[in-house]
XYZ file of C-alpha atoms in Angstrom:
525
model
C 0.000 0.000 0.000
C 1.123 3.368 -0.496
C 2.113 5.635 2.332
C -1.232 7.594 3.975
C 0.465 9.270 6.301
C 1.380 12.776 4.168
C -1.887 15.022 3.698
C -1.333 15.367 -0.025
C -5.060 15.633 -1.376
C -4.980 15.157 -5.294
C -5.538 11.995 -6.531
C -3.569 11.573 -9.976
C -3.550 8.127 -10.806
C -5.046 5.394 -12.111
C -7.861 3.887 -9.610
C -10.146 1.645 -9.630
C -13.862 2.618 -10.302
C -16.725 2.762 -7.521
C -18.201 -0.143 -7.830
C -15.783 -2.362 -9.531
C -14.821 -5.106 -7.273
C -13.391 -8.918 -7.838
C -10.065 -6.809 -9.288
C -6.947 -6.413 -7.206
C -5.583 -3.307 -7.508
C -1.441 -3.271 -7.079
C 0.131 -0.726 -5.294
C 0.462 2.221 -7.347
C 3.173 5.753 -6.434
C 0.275 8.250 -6.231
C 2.429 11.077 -7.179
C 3.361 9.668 -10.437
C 1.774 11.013 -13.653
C 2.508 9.123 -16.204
C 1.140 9.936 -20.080
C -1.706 7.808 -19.891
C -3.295 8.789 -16.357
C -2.682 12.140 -17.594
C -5.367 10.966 -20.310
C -1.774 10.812 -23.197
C -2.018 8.387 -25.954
C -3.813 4.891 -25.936
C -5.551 2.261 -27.731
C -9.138 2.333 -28.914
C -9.808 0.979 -24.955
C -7.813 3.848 -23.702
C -5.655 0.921 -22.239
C -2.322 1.126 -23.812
C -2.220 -2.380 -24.326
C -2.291 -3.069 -20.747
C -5.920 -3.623 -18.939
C -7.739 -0.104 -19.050
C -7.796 2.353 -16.106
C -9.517 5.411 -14.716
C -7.743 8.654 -14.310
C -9.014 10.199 -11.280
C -7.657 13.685 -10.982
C -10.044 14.924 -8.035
C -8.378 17.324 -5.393
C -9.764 17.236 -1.777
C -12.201 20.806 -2.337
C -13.946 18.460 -5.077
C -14.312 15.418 -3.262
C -15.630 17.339 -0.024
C -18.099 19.715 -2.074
C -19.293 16.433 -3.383
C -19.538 15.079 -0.315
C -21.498 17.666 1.077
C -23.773 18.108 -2.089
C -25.207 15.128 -1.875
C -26.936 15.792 1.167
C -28.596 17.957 -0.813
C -30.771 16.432 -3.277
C -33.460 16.646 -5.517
C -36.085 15.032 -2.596
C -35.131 18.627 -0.219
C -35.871 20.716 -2.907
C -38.879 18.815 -4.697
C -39.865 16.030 -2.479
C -40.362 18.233 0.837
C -43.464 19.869 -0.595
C -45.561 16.523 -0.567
C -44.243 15.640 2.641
C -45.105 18.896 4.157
C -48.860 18.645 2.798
C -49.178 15.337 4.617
C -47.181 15.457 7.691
C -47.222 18.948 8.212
C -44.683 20.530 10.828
C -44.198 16.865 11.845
C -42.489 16.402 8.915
C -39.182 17.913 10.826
C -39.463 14.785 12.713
C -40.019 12.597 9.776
C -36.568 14.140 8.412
C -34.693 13.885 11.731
C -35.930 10.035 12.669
C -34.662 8.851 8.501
C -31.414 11.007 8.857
C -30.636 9.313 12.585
C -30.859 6.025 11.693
C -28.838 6.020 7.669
C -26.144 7.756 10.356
C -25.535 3.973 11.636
C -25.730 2.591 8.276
C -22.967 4.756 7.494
C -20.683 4.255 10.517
C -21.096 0.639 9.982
C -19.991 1.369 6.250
C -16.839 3.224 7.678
C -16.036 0.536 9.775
C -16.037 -2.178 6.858
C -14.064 -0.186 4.741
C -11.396 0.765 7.514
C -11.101 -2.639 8.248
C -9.477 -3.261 5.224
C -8.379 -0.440 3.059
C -8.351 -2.728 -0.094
C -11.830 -2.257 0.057
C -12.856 0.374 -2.825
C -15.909 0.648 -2.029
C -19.382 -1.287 -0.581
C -19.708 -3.838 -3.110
C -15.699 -5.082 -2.240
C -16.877 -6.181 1.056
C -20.110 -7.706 -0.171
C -18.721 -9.412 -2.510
C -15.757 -11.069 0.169
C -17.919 -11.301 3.277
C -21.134 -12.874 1.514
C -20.069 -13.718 -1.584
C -19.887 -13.263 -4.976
C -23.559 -13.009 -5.342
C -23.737 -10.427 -3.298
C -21.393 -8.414 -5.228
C -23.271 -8.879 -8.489
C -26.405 -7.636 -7.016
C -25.405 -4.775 -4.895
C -22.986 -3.850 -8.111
C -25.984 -3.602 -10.467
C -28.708 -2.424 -7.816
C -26.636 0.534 -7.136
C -26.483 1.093 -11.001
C -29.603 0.644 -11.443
C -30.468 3.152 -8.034
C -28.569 5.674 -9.896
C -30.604 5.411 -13.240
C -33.875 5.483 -11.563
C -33.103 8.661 -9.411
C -31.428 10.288 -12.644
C -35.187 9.605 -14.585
C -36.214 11.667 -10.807
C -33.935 14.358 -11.897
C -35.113 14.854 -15.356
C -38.670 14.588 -14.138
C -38.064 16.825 -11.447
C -35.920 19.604 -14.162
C -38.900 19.507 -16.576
C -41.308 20.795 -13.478
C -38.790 23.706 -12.065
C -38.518 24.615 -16.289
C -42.207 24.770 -16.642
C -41.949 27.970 -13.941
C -41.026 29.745 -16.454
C -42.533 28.330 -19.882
C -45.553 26.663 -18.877
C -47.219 26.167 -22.374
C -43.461 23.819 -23.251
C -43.390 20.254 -23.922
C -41.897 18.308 -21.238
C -39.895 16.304 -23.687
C -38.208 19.491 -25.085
C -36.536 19.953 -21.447
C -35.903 16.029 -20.433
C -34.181 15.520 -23.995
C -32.151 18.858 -23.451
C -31.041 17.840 -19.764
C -29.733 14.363 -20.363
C -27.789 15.840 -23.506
C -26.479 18.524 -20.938
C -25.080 15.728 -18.898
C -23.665 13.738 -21.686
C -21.754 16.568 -22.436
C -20.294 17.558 -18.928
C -19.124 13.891 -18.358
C -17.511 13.700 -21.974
C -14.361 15.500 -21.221
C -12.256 14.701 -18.587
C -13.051 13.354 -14.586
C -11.057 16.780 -13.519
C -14.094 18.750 -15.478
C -16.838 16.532 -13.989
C -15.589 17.537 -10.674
C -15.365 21.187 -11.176
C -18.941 21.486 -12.203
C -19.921 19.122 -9.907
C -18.097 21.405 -7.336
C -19.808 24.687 -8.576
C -23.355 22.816 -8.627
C -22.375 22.009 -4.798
C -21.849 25.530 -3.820
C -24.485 26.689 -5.257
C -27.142 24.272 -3.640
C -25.257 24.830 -0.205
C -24.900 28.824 -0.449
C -28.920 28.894 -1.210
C -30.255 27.124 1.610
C -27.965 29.118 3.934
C -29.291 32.181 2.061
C -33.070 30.803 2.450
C -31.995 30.190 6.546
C -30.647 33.541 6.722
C -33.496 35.514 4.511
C -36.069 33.283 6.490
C -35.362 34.166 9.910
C -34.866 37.610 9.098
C -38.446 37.751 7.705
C -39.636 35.784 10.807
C -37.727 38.173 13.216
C -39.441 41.332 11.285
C -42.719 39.911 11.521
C -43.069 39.787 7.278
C -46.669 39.626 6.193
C -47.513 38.421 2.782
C -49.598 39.878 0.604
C -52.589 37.341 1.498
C -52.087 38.383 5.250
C -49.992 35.384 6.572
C -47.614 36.603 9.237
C -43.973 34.845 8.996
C -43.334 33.454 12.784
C -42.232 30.648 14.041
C -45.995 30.051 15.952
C -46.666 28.995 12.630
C -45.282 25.096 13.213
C -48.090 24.817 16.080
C -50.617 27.075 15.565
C -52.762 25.142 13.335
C -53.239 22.012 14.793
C -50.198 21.200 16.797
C -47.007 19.160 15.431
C -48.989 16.822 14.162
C -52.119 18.029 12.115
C -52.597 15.264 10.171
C -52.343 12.592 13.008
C -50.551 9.616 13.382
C -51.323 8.289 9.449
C -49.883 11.859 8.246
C -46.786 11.482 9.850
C -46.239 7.968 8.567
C -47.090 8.977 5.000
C -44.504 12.093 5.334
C -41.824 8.851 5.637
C -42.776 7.831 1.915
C -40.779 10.664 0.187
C -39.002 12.246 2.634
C -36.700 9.090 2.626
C -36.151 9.955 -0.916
C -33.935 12.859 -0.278
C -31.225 10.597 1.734
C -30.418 8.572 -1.462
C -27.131 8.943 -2.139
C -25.862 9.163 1.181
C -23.782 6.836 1.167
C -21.533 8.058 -1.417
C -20.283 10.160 0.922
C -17.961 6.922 2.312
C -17.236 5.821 -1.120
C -15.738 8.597 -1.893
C -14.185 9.781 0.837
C -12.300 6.100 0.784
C -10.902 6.915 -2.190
C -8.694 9.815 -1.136
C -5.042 9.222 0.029
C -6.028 9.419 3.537
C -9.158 7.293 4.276
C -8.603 6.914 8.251
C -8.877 10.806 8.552
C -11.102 11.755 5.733
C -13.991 9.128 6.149
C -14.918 9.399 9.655
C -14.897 13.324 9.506
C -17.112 12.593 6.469
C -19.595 10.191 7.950
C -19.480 12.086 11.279
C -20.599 15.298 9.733
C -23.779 13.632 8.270
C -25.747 14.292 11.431
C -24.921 18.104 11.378
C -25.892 18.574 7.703
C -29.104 16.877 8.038
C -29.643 19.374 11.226
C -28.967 22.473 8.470
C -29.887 21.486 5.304
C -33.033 19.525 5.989
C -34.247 20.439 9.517
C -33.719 24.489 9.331
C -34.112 24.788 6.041
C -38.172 23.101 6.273
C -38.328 25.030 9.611
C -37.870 28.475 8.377
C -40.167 27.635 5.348
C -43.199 26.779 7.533
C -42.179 29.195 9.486
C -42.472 31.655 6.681
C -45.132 29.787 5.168
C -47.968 28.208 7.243
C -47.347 24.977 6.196
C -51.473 24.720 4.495
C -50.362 27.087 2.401
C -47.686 24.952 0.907
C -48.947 23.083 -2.378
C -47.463 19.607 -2.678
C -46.803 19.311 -6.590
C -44.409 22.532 -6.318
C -41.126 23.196 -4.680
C -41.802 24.898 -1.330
C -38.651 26.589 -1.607
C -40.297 28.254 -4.723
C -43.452 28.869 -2.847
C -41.761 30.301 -0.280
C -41.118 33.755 -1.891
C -43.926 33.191 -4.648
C -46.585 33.424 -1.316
C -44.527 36.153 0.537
C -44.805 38.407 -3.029
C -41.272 38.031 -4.153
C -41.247 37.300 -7.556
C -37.841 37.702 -8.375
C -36.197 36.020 -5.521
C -38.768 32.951 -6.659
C -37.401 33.003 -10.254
C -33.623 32.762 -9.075
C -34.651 30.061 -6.122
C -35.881 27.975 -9.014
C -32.892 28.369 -10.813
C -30.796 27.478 -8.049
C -33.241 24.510 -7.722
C -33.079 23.447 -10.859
C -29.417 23.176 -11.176
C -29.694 20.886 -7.928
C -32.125 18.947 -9.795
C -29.073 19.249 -12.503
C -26.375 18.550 -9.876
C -28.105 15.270 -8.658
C -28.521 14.396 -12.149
C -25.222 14.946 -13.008
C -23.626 12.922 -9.740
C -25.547 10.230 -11.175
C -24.715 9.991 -14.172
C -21.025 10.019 -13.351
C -22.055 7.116 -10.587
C -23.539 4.951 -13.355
C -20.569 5.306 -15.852
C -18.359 4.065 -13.468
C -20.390 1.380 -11.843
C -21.284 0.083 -15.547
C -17.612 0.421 -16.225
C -16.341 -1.228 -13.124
C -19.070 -4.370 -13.809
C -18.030 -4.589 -17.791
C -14.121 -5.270 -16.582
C -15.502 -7.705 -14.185
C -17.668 -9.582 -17.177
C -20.883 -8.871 -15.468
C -21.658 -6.288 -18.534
C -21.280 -6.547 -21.977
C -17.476 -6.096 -23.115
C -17.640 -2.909 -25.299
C -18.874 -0.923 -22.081
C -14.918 -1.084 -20.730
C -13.702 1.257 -23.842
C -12.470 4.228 -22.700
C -11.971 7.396 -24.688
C -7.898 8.859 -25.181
C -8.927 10.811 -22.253
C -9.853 7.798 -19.659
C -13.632 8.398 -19.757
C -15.664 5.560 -19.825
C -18.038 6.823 -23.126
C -19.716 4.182 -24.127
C -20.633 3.102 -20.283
C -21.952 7.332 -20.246
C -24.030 6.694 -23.565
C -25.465 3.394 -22.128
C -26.360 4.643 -18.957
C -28.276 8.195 -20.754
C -30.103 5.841 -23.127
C -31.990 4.678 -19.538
C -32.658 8.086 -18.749
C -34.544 8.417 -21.604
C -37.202 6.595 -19.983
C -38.107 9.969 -17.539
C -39.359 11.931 -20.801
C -41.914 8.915 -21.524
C -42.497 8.691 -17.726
C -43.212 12.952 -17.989
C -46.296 11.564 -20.192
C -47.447 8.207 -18.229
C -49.293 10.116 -15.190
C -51.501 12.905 -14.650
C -49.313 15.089 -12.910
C -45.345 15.512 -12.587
C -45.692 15.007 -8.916
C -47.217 11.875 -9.400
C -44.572 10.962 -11.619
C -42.181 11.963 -9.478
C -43.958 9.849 -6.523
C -43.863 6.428 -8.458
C -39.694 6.750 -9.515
C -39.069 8.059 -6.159
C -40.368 5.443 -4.198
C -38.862 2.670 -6.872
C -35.380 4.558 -6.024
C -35.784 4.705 -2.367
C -36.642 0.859 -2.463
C -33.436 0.066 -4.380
C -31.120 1.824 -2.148
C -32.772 0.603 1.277
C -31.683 -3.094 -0.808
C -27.977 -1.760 -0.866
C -28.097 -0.256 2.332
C -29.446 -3.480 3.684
C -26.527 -5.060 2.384
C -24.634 -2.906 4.199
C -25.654 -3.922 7.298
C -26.032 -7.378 6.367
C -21.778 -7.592 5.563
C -21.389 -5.440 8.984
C -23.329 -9.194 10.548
C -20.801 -11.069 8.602
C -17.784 -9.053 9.474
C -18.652 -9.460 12.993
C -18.847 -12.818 12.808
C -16.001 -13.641 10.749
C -13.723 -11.074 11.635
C -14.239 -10.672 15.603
C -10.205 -9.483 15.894
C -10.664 -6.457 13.207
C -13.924 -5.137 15.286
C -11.522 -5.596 18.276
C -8.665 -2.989 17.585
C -10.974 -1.049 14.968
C -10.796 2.639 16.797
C -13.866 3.728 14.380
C -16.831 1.092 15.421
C -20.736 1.577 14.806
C -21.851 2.766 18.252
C -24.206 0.266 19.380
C -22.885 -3.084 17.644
C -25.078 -5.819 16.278
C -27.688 -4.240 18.522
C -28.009 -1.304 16.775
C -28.004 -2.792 13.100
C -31.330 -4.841 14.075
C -32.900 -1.757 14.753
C -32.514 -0.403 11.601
C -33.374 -3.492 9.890
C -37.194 -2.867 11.609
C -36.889 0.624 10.402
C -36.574 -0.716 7.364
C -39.154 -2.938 7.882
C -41.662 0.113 9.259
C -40.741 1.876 5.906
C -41.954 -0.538 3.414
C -44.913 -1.256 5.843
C -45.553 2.964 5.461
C -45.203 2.542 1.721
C -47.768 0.002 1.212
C -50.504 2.720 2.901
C -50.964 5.233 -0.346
C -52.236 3.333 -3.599
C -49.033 5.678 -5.674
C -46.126 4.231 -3.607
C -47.825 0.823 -3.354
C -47.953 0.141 -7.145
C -44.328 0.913 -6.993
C -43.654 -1.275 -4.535
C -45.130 -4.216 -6.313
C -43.145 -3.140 -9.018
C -39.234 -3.354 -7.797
C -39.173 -6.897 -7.182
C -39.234 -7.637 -10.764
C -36.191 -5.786 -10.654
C -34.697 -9.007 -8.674
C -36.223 -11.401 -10.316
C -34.289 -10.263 -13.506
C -30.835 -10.053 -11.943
C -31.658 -13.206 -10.173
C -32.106 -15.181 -13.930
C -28.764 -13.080 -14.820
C -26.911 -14.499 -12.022
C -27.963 -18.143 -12.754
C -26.593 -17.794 -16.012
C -23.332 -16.356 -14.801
C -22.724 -17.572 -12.062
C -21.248 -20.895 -13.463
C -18.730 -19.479 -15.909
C -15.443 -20.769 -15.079
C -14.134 -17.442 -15.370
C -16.402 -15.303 -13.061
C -14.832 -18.534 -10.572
C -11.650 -17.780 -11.296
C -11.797 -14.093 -10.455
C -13.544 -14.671 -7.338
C -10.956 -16.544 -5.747
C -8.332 -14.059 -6.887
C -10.244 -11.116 -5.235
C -10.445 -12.988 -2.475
C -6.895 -13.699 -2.388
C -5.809 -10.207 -2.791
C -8.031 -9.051 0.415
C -6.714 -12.060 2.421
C -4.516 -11.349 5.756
C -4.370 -7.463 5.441
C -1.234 -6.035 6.934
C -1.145 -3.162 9.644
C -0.896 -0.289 7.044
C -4.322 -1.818 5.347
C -6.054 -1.488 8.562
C -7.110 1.601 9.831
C -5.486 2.396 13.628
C -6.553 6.405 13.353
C -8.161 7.803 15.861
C -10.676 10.306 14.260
């Protein structure tokens, strides 16, 4: 392994893909740039005649505006308006309860991958605690998680557009969006990450401008034009907490949970840098206090601001916030600014998907051609496969009567996919524990509350799915997903088999065998 102890924060060469697993990676000089990580001259696969690599040239500002971007995501800006028409100012609860218990699904994540720092990402450990089955299925679920919230994204970006041109077809804006991200993930990873790193800032500088304009209006007693007085007697004046009773506030769980997708690419990434004992727990330990900001003030000040009756659930409430208190300006640009999130989420994912497809073709789990990589290291052919999907959101823009309901159906498929990968999360963290008792012993970054504490999130989980089945829009997509399974599960029969896919699994699981004391994390964070 190379040496982690210097705080360089660049990563310049070649590494391996999130997602890709059953592939050992050798140790590799990290300052080294050689002509082809530097994206110099290749083959047709971009490989130079030797196997074909990534060049990841993301500096530590990226990787943490990243980070923090994607606890911000399309179900804040879109989603919260539903939730608030059926939970009402319970719905801060609703928030807070999903955002406390994905915190232990993360720890447990950090854990796993300090354990071993050959693990690249969740699907590694799968794939060598429960097998390779569990590798292929988390490996294409997450793809597939990515490519259903993207089809959110485009959905969501043709609603924010039609603020402005009303009278527009939605296909003109879906169509325009998915060629927008095909574009900004052409060129090279180090682009990618710059807009990904201006989307970031300008998702996180607009809710702390909403906070700040909010409680300003609150603390000047603001009256709208339609007499409603901005305080913060406004989360308990009409009704109490919970106006909508105990049914209200379980339906308020069926998007909000929506908006946490994602979170855990906050580990994956942060594992990636040169430093993963320092970087990932301050990542994964932050989660609790951006979830406090971003979610939780951010929906207090707009009730606050807005009584939350007044909110209309097939809008953005951050729109509606200034559209109700007579600013029609500030509404335009908060539309903008939530429209590129819509973009920003979109664009994460697409970048997600390309690398996940990428990372499964080198494995033989995808068709071959999907491991070409342009003279530039970009997987292309992975980024065209992956926006071909997404053209399923403009016929989805046309399969309901309203974009919220749209919205409702891929949401809840999405949310379903990823509660499958975070339940594999916790399912390796039972395996680890029982395989690996002497790891969990002298790990110095464990998931507070054990074994314990992973079987209450499993009936969280459970209480979720129970929640979705209660509104006929999330139920239909709940019947839906498991044909999902039943498709990979047919794929797996087939592969599983292959003398080949054999032969790679025992050489992963030779590479990740007997990790020395510079592969396990010792850290403090």
């Amino acid at each position: 392994m190379p040496d982690l102890s210097n705080g360089a924060d660049t990563l310049t060469a070649p590494a391996v893909p999130t997602g890709a697993r059953l592939s050992h990676v050798p140790d590799v000089d990290l300052a080294a740039r050689t002509p082809a990580a530097e994206g110099g001259s290749g083959g047709a696969d971009g490989s130079n005649g030797d196997s074909p690599h990534l060049a990841r040239s993301l500096s530590n500002r990226h990787i943490q505006l990243i980070a923090i971007g994607g606890a911000i995501g399309t179900g804040l800006f879109m989603g919260s308006g539903k939730t608030i028409s059926l939970a009402g100012p319970s719905v801060i609860f609703v928030y807070m309860i999903i955002g406390f218990m994905l915190f232990f699904v993360m720890r447990a994540m950090g854990e796993l991958l300090l354990s071993n720092l050959n693990y690249k990402s969740f699907t590694d450990f799968a794939a060598d605690l429960l097998g390779p089955w569990a590798g292929f299925f988390t490996g294409w679920t997450y793809w597939f998680c990515w490519i259903v919230t993207g089809i959110a994204d485009i959905v969501a970006i043709a609603g924010y557009v039609t603020y402005w041109w009303a009278d527009l077809p939605l296909w003109i804006p879906g169509v325009a969006a998915i060629t927008l991200l095909l574009g900004l993930n052409l060129p090279t990873v180090k682009a990618f990450g710059e807009t990904e790193f201006w989307f970031a800032l300008v998702k996180i500088v607009a809710i702390v401008t909403l906070i700040i304009v909010g409680v300003v209006m609150v603390f000047s007693s603001f009256t709208a034009p339609d007499g409603a007085r901005a305080s913060f007697t406004n989360l308990w004046n009409d009704g109490g907490m919970f106006p909508t009773g105990v049914m209200g506030f379980v339906a308020g769980f069926q998007i909000a949970v929506f908006a946490f997708v994602g979170l855990e690419l906050v580990g994956t990434t942060a594992a990636e840098t040169k430093n993963p004992e320092r970087t990932l727990p301050r990542a994964i330990n932050s989660i609790p206090i951006r979830i406090m900001l971003f979610y939780v003030g951010a929906l207090v000040v707009i009730m606050a601001v807005t009584p939350w009756r007044d909110v209309v659930a097939d809008t953005s409430p951050f729109v509606g916030m200034f559209s109700l208190a007579g600013l029609g300006i500030a509404a335009s640009v908060i539309n903008f600014v939530v429209l590129t999130s819509a973009a920003s989420s979109a664009n994460s994912g697409m970048y997600s998907t390309s690398r996940m497809i990428y990372g499964l073709a080198l494995e033989g789990d995808a068709p071959s051609r999907l491991r070409r990589l342009t003279r530039r290291k970009v997987p292309a052919s992975a980024l065209v496969f992956s926006c071909v999907f997404l053209l399923g959101g403009v016929a989805l823009l046309y399969a309901g009567t309203s974009i919220m309901e749209a919205f409702t159906v891929v949401t809840t498929i999405s949310a379903l996919l990823f509660m499958f990968v975070w339940t594999m999360i916790l399912v390796s963290y039972l395996a680890y524990r029982k395989k690996h008792p002497e790891r969990h012993a002298r790990s110095t970054f464990r998931l507070p509350g054990g074994v314990a504490m992973v079987w209450v999130v499993f009936a969280f989980f459970g209480f979720l799915i129970w929640a979705l089945t209660q509104e006929a829009d999330t139920l239909r997509a709940l019947l839906v997903t498991p044909v999902w399974f039943v498709v990979l599960g047919i794929a797996w029969a087939v592969l599983r088999r292959r003398p080949h896919h054999v032969a790679r699994y025992e050489a992963f699981r030779r590479s990740l065998e007997e990790p020395s004391d510079a592969d396990v994390a010792t850290t403090r964070p």
